Coordinates of C-alpha atoms in Angstrom, one line a residue:
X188 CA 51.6 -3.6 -20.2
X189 CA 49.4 -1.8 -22.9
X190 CA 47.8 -5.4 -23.3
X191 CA 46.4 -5.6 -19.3
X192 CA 45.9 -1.6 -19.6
X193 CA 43.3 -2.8 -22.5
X194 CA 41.9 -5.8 -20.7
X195 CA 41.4 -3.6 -17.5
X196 CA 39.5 -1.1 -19.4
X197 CA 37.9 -3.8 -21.3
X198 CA 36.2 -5.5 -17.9
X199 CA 35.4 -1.9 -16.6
X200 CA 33.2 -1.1 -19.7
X201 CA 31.8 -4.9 -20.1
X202 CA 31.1 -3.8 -15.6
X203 CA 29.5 -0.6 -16.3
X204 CA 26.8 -1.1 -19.4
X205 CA 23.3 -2.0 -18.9
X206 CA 23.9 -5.4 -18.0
X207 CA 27.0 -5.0 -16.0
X208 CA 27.6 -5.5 -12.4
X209 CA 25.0 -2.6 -11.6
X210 CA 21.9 -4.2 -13.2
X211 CA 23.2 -7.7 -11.6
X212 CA 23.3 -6.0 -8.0
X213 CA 19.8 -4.0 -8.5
X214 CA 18.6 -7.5 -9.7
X215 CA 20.0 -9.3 -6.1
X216 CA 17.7 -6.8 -4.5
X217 CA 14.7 -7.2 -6.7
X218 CA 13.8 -10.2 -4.8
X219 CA 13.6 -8.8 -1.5
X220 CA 11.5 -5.5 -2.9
X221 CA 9.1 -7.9 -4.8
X222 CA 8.4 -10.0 -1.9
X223 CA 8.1 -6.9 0.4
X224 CA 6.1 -4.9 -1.8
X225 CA 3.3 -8.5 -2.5
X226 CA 3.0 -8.6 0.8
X227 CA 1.9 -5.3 1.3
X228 CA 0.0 -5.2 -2.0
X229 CA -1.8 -8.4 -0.9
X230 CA -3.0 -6.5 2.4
X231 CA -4.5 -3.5 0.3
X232 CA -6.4 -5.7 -2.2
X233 CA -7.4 -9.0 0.2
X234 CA -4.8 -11.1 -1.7
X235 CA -5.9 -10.2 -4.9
X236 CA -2.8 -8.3 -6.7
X237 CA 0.6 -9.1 -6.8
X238 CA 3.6 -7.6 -8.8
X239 CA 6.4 -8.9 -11.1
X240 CA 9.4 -7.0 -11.0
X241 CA 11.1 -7.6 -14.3
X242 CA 14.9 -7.1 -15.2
X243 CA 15.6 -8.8 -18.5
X244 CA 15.8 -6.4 -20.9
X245 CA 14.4 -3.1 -19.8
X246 CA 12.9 -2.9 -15.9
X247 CA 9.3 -2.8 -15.8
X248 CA 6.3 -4.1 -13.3
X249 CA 3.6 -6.5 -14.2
X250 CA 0.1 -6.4 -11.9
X251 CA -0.6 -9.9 -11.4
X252 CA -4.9 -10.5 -10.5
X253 CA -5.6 -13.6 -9.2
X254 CA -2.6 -15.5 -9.6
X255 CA -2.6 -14.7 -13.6
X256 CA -0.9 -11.7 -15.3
X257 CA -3.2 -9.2 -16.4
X258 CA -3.4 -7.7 -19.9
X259 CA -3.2 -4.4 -18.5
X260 CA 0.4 -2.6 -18.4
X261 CA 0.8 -1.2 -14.8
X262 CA 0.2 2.9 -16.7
X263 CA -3.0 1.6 -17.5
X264 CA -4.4 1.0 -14.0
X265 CA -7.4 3.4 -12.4
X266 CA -6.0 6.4 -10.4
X267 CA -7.0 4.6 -7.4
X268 CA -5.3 1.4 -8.5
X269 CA -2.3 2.9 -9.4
X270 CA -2.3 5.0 -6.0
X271 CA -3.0 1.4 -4.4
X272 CA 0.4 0.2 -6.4
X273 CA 2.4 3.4 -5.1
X274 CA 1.7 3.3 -1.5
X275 CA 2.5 -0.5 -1.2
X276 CA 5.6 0.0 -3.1
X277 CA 6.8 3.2 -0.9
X278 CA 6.1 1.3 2.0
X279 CA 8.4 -1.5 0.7
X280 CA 10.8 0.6 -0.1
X281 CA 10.7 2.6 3.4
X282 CA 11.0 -0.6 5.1
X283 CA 13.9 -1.6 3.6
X284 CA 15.7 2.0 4.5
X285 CA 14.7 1.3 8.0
X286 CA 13.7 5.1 8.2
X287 CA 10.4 4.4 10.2
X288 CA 8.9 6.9 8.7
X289 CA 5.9 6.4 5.6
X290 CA 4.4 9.7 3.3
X291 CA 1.6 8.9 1.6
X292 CA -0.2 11.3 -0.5
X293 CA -3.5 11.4 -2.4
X294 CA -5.9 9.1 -0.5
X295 CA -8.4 11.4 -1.3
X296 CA -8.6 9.6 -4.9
X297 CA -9.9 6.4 -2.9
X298 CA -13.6 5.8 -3.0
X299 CA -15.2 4.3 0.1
X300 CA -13.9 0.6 -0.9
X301 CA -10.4 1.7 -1.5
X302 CA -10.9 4.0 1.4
X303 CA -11.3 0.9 4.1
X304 CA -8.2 -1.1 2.4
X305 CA -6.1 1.5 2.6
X306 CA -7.4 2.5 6.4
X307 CA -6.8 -1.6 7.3
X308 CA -3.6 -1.2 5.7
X309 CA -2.3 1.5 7.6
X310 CA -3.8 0.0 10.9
X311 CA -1.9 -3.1 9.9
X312 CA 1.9 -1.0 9.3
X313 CA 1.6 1.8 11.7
X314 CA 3.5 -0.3 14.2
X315 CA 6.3 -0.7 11.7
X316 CA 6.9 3.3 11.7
X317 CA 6.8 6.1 14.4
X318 CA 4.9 8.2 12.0
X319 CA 3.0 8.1 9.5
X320 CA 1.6 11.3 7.4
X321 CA -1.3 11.2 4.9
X322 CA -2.0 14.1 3.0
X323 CA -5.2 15.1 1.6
X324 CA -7.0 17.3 0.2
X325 CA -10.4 18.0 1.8
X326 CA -13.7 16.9 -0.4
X327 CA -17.0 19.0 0.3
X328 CA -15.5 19.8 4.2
X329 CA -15.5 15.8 5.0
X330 CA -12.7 14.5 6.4
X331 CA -12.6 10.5 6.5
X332 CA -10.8 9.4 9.8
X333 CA -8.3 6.5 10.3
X334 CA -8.7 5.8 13.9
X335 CA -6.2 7.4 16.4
X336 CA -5.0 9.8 13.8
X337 CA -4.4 13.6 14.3
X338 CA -5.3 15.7 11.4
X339 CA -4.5 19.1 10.8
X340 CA -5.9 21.8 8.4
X341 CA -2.6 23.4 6.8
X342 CA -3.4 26.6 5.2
X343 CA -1.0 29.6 4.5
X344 CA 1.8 28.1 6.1
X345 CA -0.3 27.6 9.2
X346 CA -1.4 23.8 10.7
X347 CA -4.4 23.6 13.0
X348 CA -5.5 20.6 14.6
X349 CA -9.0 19.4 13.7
X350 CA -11.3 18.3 16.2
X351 CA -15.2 16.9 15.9
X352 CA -15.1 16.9 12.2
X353 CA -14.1 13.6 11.6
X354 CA -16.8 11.1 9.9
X355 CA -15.8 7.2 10.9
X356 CA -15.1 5.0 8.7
X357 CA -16.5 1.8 9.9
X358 CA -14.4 -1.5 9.7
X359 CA -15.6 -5.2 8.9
X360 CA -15.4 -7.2 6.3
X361 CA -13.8 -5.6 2.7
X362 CA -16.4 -7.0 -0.5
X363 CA -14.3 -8.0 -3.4

């Protein structure tokens, strides 16, 4: 009896460390998240990025440029890179939770070229989610518009809806 009392506790341990049955389920769903989150990453940079999710030894991400990895370690991206990186992954990950709802924050860090992939991209998954809300801060009293948006002016606990303010952003082709 002691004996199977010793191999139960033994598989329960060998289950339960790094590389137990929690890394090996986290790692069935890696798959789905990566091929999610390229998807969406290749929308925001016209095919251009891609992501590695990497489970062997520690987790980590890998941008991928072109097809090829890139030198640069995923902390070492621009501020408007790595905002690029976040929003496609919390879109991956909201789509999987099938909440139909997507938070993004900090567009404002986008210059006008990030600004139109990011406004493409949300034209492109706003049908996947009955709302979407983008917060920003306002630069110099301009406020960029994504087309059919409401925006509102928050302040002191307070939102007002902001009419005639709004500066188009206009939509063709994105240079690479």
């Amino acid at each position: 009896v002691a004996q199977s009392d010793s191999k139960r506790c033994e598989v329960l341990v060998k289950a339960c460390e790094p590389a137990g049955a929690r890394s090996e389920l986290l790692k069935s769903k890696l798959g789905v998240v990566e091929e999610r989150l390229n998807k969406r990453l290749a929308w925001l940079t016209n095919g251009e990025w891609g992501v590695w999710l990497l489970t062997e030894g520690r987790y980590e991400m890998r941008v991928v440029r072109n097809g090829r990895e890139t030198p640069r370690e995923t902390a070492t991206l621009s501020t408007a890179e790595g905002r690029l990186l976040q929003i496609a992954l919390q879109d991956a990950l909201a789509q999987m939770s099938g909440l139909r709802l997507l938070i993004v924050d900090g567009a404002e860090v986008f210059g006008d070229e990030f600004f139109r992939r990011f406004c493409l991209f949300i034209e492109k998954v706003r049908q996947d989610y009955d709302t979407v809300l983008i917060a920003m801060t306002i630069h110099g009293g301009v406020i960029r518009e994504i087309p059919g948006a409401r925006q509102y002016l928050v302040e002191g606990g307070k939102a007002t809806e902001l009419a005639n303010v709004h500066r188009p952003i206009t939509f063709g082709p994105v240079s690479k």
